[in-house]
GROMACS .gro file of N, CA and C in nm:
model
  291
    1MET      N    1   1.559   1.138  -0.835
    1MET     CA    2   1.555   1.108  -0.990
    1MET      C    3   1.530   0.951  -1.005
    2ALA      N    4   1.462   0.921  -1.095
    2ALA     CA    5   1.409   0.779  -1.094
    2ALA      C    6   1.532   0.718  -1.165
    3ALA      N    7   1.558   0.565  -1.156
    3ALA     CA    8   1.664   0.489  -1.208
    3ALA      C    9   1.655   0.437  -1.341
    4GLN      N   10   1.740   0.396  -1.415
    4GLN     CA   11   1.703   0.370  -1.569
    4GLN      C   12   1.591   0.272  -1.560
    5GLY      N   13   1.489   0.265  -1.662
    5GLY     CA   14   1.408   0.181  -1.670
    5GLY      C   15   1.276   0.220  -1.569
    6GLU      N   16   1.272   0.334  -1.542
    6GLU     CA   17   1.167   0.378  -1.445
    6GLU      C   18   1.120   0.514  -1.479
    7LEU      N   19   1.017   0.546  -1.473
    7LEU     CA   20   0.968   0.674  -1.495
    7LEU      C   21   0.963   0.775  -1.367
    8GLU      N   22   1.008   0.869  -1.377
    8GLU     CA   23   0.987   1.011  -1.272
    8GLU      C   24   0.863   1.090  -1.289
    9VAL      N   25   0.769   1.066  -1.188
    9VAL     CA   26   0.633   1.111  -1.193
    9VAL      C   27   0.595   1.224  -1.136
   10GLU      N   28   0.536   1.320  -1.130
   10GLU     CA   29   0.518   1.454  -1.087
   10GLU      C   30   0.358   1.454  -1.104
   11VAL      N   31   0.273   1.473  -1.011
   11VAL     CA   32   0.158   1.525  -1.013
   11VAL      C   33   0.118   1.645  -0.962
   12VAL      N   34   0.070   1.745  -0.995
   12VAL     CA   35   0.031   1.873  -0.917
   12VAL      C   36  -0.085   1.919  -0.967
   13ALA      N   37  -0.169   1.978  -0.886
   13ALA     CA   38  -0.277   2.081  -0.899
   13ALA      C   39  -0.267   2.208  -0.895
   14ALA      N   40  -0.358   2.310  -0.945
   14ALA     CA   41  -0.301   2.440  -0.925
   14ALA      C   42  -0.287   2.517  -0.825
   15ASP      N   43  -0.305   2.439  -0.706
   15ASP     CA   44  -0.278   2.513  -0.584
   15ASP      C   45  -0.213   2.445  -0.482
   16HIS      N   46  -0.173   2.302  -0.531
   16HIS     CA   47  -0.088   2.238  -0.419
   16HIS      C   48  -0.045   2.089  -0.501
   17PHE      N   49   0.051   2.015  -0.413
   17PHE     CA   50   0.143   1.901  -0.478
   17PHE      C   51   0.061   1.786  -0.439
   18VAL      N   52   0.042   1.715  -0.550
   18VAL     CA   53  -0.053   1.591  -0.500
   18VAL      C   54   0.042   1.469  -0.481
   19TRP      N   55   0.130   1.423  -0.570
   19TRP     CA   56   0.216   1.301  -0.562
   19TRP      C   57   0.366   1.285  -0.662
   20SER      N   58   0.437   1.251  -0.618
   20SER     CA   59   0.556   1.226  -0.691
   20SER      C   60   0.642   1.102  -0.636
   21GLY      N   61   0.697   1.030  -0.774
   21GLY     CA   62   0.794   0.933  -0.717
   21GLY      C   63   0.821   0.840  -0.840
   22ALA      N   64   0.882   0.757  -0.827
   22ALA     CA   65   0.935   0.663  -0.955
   22ALA      C   66   0.826   0.546  -0.938
   23ALA      N   67   0.814   0.518  -1.082
   23ALA     CA   68   0.696   0.426  -1.154
   23ALA      C   69   0.719   0.334  -1.243
   24ARG      N   70   0.653   0.244  -1.245
   24ARG     CA   71   0.686   0.155  -1.365
   24ARG      C   72   0.589   0.189  -1.482
   25LYS      N   73   0.471   0.240  -1.468
   25LYS     CA   74   0.367   0.269  -1.548
   25LYS      C   75   0.284   0.357  -1.506
   26VAL      N   76   0.219   0.438  -1.602
   26VAL     CA   77   0.109   0.561  -1.577
   26VAL      C   78  -0.003   0.523  -1.686
   27ASN      N   79  -0.123   0.514  -1.628
   27ASN     CA   80  -0.227   0.523  -1.725
   27ASN      C   81  -0.308   0.656  -1.709
   28ALA      N   82  -0.366   0.737  -1.833
   28ALA     CA   83  -0.444   0.808  -1.830
   28ALA      C   84  -0.540   0.841  -1.945
   29ARG      N   85  -0.662   0.917  -1.919
   29ARG     CA   86  -0.731   0.941  -2.026
   29ARG      C   87  -0.701   1.079  -2.100
   30THR      N   88  -0.635   1.093  -2.226
   30THR     CA   89  -0.628   1.220  -2.262
   30THR      C   90  -0.750   1.243  -2.357
   31ALA      N   91  -0.738   1.376  -2.438
   31ALA     CA   92  -0.837   1.402  -2.516
   31ALA      C   93  -0.879   1.314  -2.641
   32ASN      N   94  -0.760   1.236  -2.651
   32ASN     CA   95  -0.734   1.144  -2.778
   32ASN      C   96  -0.769   1.006  -2.760
   33GLY      N   97  -0.799   0.978  -2.638
   33GLY     CA   98  -0.817   0.837  -2.576
   33GLY      C   99  -0.724   0.801  -2.463
   34GLN      N  100  -0.734   0.706  -2.419
   34GLN     CA  101  -0.649   0.612  -2.307
   34GLN      C  102  -0.541   0.615  -2.340
   35ILE      N  103  -0.418   0.621  -2.261
   35ILE     CA  104  -0.278   0.634  -2.298
   35ILE      C  105  -0.217   0.560  -2.184
   36GLY      N  106  -0.129   0.476  -2.210
   36GLY     CA  107  -0.033   0.413  -2.126
   36GLY      C  108   0.090   0.433  -2.150
   37ILE      N  109   0.194   0.488  -2.058
   37ILE     CA  110   0.320   0.523  -2.032
   37ILE      C  111   0.405   0.423  -1.978
   38LEU      N  112   0.501   0.374  -2.033
   38LEU     CA  113   0.612   0.302  -1.988
   38LEU      C  114   0.759   0.369  -2.009
   39PRO      N  115   0.832   0.337  -1.933
   39PRO     CA  116   0.990   0.365  -1.965
   39PRO      C  117   1.017   0.373  -2.138
   40GLY      N  118   1.082   0.466  -2.147
   40GLY     CA  119   1.123   0.478  -2.279
   40GLY      C  120   1.039   0.516  -2.405
   41HIS      N  121   0.886   0.594  -2.333
   41HIS     CA  122   0.793   0.604  -2.431
   41HIS      C  123   0.863   0.750  -2.495
   42SER      N  124   0.822   0.800  -2.598
   42SER     CA  125   0.844   0.915  -2.709
   42SER      C  126   0.786   1.008  -2.616
   43PRO      N  127   0.839   1.147  -2.658
   43PRO     CA  128   0.792   1.275  -2.615
   43PRO      C  129   0.651   1.298  -2.631
   44ILE      N  130   0.571   1.338  -2.567
   44ILE     CA  131   0.420   1.335  -2.589
   44ILE      C  132   0.352   1.504  -2.511
   45LEU      N  133   0.292   1.559  -2.548
   45LEU     CA  134   0.216   1.655  -2.452
   45LEU      C  135   0.082   1.633  -2.479
   46ALA      N  136  -0.012   1.597  -2.408
   46ALA     CA  137  -0.171   1.574  -2.438
   46ALA      C  138  -0.252   1.629  -2.318
   47ILE      N  139  -0.372   1.694  -2.371
   47ILE     CA  140  -0.449   1.744  -2.315
   47ILE      C  141  -0.533   1.649  -2.189
   48LEU      N  142  -0.573   1.627  -2.095
   48LEU     CA  143  -0.612   1.534  -1.991
   48LEU      C  144  -0.788   1.550  -2.000
   49GLU      N  145  -0.816   1.460  -2.006
   49GLU     CA  146  -1.001   1.442  -1.981
   49GLU      C  147  -1.015   1.425  -1.811
   50ALA      N  148  -1.133   1.474  -1.769
   50ALA     CA  149  -1.169   1.485  -1.636
   50ALA      C  150  -1.164   1.288  -1.641
   51GLY      N  151  -1.100   1.242  -1.503
   51GLY     CA  152  -1.082   1.126  -1.478
   51GLY      C  153  -1.014   1.084  -1.376
   52GLU      N  154  -0.958   0.964  -1.392
   52GLU     CA  155  -0.861   0.896  -1.300
   52GLU      C  156  -0.719   0.863  -1.351
   53ILE      N  157  -0.609   0.934  -1.324
   53ILE     CA  158  -0.475   0.887  -1.358
   53ILE      C  159  -0.454   0.734  -1.234
   54SER      N  160  -0.383   0.649  -1.323
   54SER     CA  161  -0.325   0.543  -1.266
   54SER      C  162  -0.166   0.525  -1.270
   55VAL      N  163  -0.121   0.508  -1.134
   55VAL     CA  164   0.033   0.532  -1.160
   55VAL      C  165   0.083   0.409  -1.067
   56GLU      N  166   0.166   0.324  -1.139
   56GLU     CA  167   0.207   0.189  -1.054
   56GLU      C  168   0.362   0.231  -1.044
   57PRO      N  169   0.364   0.256  -0.892
   57PRO     CA  170   0.508   0.288  -0.857
   57PRO      C  171   0.581   0.174  -0.859
   58VAL      N  172   0.719   0.210  -0.827
   58VAL     CA  173   0.833   0.093  -0.827
   58VAL      C  174   0.803   0.025  -0.700
   59SER      N  175   0.780   0.072  -0.582
   59SER     CA  176   0.735  -0.002  -0.460
   59SER      C  177   0.626   0.074  -0.402
   60GLY      N  178   0.546  -0.013  -0.351
   60GLY     CA  179   0.406   0.004  -0.301
   60GLY      C  180   0.288  -0.022  -0.378
   61GLU      N  181   0.165   0.027  -0.339
   61GLU     CA  182   0.031  -0.019  -0.427
   61GLU      C  183   0.027   0.094  -0.516
   62ARG      N  184  -0.077   0.095  -0.616
   62ARG     CA  185  -0.108   0.150  -0.720
   62ARG      C  186  -0.157   0.279  -0.652
   63VAL      N  187  -0.131   0.385  -0.722
   63VAL     CA  188  -0.164   0.510  -0.661
   63VAL      C  189  -0.256   0.558  -0.806
   64VAL      N  190  -0.437   0.591  -0.737
   64VAL     CA  191  -0.512   0.650  -0.850
   64VAL      C  192  -0.531   0.799  -0.787
   65VAL      N  193  -0.530   0.880  -0.882
   65VAL     CA  194  -0.553   1.016  -0.873
   65VAL      C  195  -0.680   1.082  -0.965
   66GLY      N  196  -0.737   1.139  -0.899
   66GLY     CA  197  -0.889   1.187  -0.976
   66GLY      C  198  -0.825   1.346  -1.042
   67VAL      N  199  -0.860   1.363  -1.143
   67VAL     CA  200  -0.873   1.503  -1.195
   67VAL      C  201  -0.942   1.539  -1.262
   68ASP      N  202  -0.956   1.665  -1.274
   68ASP     CA  203  -1.076   1.721  -1.376
   68ASP      C  204  -1.037   1.797  -1.488
   69GLY      N  205  -0.947   1.738  -1.527
   69GLY     CA  206  -0.880   1.813  -1.695
   69GLY      C  207  -0.706   1.825  -1.661
   70GLY      N  208  -0.677   1.901  -1.733
   70GLY     CA  209  -0.526   1.948  -1.748
   70GLY      C  210  -0.418   1.899  -1.841
   71PHE      N  211  -0.323   1.892  -1.817
   71PHE     CA  212  -0.247   1.864  -1.948
   71PHE      C  213  -0.146   1.749  -1.904
   72PHE      N  214  -0.057   1.668  -1.988
   72PHE     CA  215   0.020   1.553  -1.930
   72PHE      C  216   0.148   1.580  -2.033
   73SER      N  217   0.240   1.560  -1.973
   73SER     CA  218   0.366   1.563  -2.061
   73SER      C  219   0.473   1.451  -2.003
   74VAL      N  220   0.519   1.403  -2.146
   74VAL     CA  221   0.606   1.306  -2.078
   74VAL      C  222   0.771   1.346  -2.174
   75ASP      N  223   0.863   1.358  -2.123
   75ASP     CA  224   1.009   1.344  -2.203
   75ASP      C  225   1.097   1.308  -2.102
   76SER      N  226   1.197   1.227  -2.202
   76SER     CA  227   1.319   1.143  -2.109
   76SER      C  228   1.258   1.085  -2.012
   77ASN      N  229   1.178   0.995  -1.979
   77ASN     CA  230   1.140   0.902  -1.866
   77ASN      C  231   1.051   0.994  -1.768
   78ARG      N  232   1.024   1.110  -1.788
   78ARG     CA  233   0.984   1.200  -1.672
   78ARG      C  234   0.848   1.252  -1.742
   79VAL      N  235   0.732   1.232  -1.640
   79VAL     CA  236   0.626   1.220  -1.664
   79VAL      C  237   0.546   1.368  -1.587
   80VAL      N  238   0.507   1.455  -1.630
   80VAL     CA  239   0.438   1.596  -1.568
   80VAL      C  240   0.304   1.591  -1.575
   81ILE      N  241   0.220   1.571  -1.484
   81ILE     CA  242   0.038   1.559  -1.484
   81ILE      C  243   0.015   1.722  -1.424
   82VAL      N  244  -0.019   1.820  -1.463
   82VAL     CA  245  -0.096   1.930  -1.410
   82VAL      C  246  -0.224   1.939  -1.441
   83ALA      N  247  -0.301   1.978  -1.336
   83ALA     CA  248  -0.445   1.962  -1.332
   83ALA      C  249  -0.503   2.086  -1.229
   84ASP      N  250  -0.611   2.124  -1.294
   84ASP     CA  251  -0.659   2.241  -1.196
   84ASP      C  252  -0.700   2.187  -1.082
   85ASN      N  253  -0.782   2.063  -1.073
   85ASN     CA  254  -0.797   1.969  -0.930
   85ASN      C  255  -0.754   1.867  -0.972
   86ALA      N  256  -0.701   1.807  -0.844
   86ALA     CA  257  -0.677   1.659  -0.849
   86ALA      C  258  -0.652   1.621  -0.680
   87ARG      N  259  -0.676   1.504  -0.696
   87ARG     CA  260  -0.699   1.421  -0.547
   87ARG      C  261  -0.644   1.299  -0.571
   88VAL      N  262  -0.561   1.234  -0.450
   88VAL     CA  263  -0.545   1.091  -0.460
   88VAL      C  264  -0.636   1.017  -0.388
   89GLY      N  265  -0.655   0.903  -0.460
   89GLY     CA  266  -0.777   0.816  -0.404
   89GLY      C  267  -0.901   0.852  -0.455
   90GLY      N  268  -0.923   0.903  -0.545
   90GLY     CA  269  -1.074   0.952  -0.560
   90GLY      C  270  -1.099   1.060  -0.708
   91SER      N  271  -1.210   1.036  -0.733
   91SER     CA  272  -1.265   1.129  -0.829
   91SER      C  273  -1.254   1.291  -0.780
   92VAL      N  274  -1.249   1.390  -0.859
   92VAL     CA  275  -1.288   1.524  -0.829
   92VAL      C  276  -1.398   1.549  -0.878
   93THR      N  277  -1.494   1.613  -0.788
   93THR     CA  278  -1.590   1.698  -0.830
   93THR      C  279  -1.593   1.816  -0.803
   94PRO      N  280  -1.669   1.922  -0.847
   94PRO     CA  281  -1.681   2.070  -0.844
   94PRO      C  282  -1.732   2.070  -0.682
   95ASP      N  283  -1.643   2.172  -0.634
   95ASP     CA  284  -1.730   2.208  -0.501
   95ASP      C  285  -1.846   2.271  -0.505
   96SER      N  286  -1.948   2.259  -0.422
   96SER     CA  287  -2.057   2.329  -0.407
   96SER      C  288  -2.071   2.436  -0.319
   97GLU      N  289  -1.997   2.546  -0.326
   97GLU     CA  290  -1.977   2.634  -0.213
   97GLU      C  291  -2.065   2.722  -0.266
   0.00000   0.00000   0.00000
């Protein structure tokens, strides 16, 4: 659980866990435009656009997660991001299988 003044962030894909931890800030692109989440943000549920999510952890370097869409939920300093496909460090492109 994140301390007061921090966000508890969890990023998951349809078939695997991607990243979780305490953060100071989360940025993402939603269907309504770019959004930045800081501690104390009002509750929101939004549809994610394909692109990159940026997480500024409490400790360590910024984490970039590529997603191909999904949803983004914020409530009581807890941010949950669920995507069909997600990958730390880069964009997600459809597999050519």
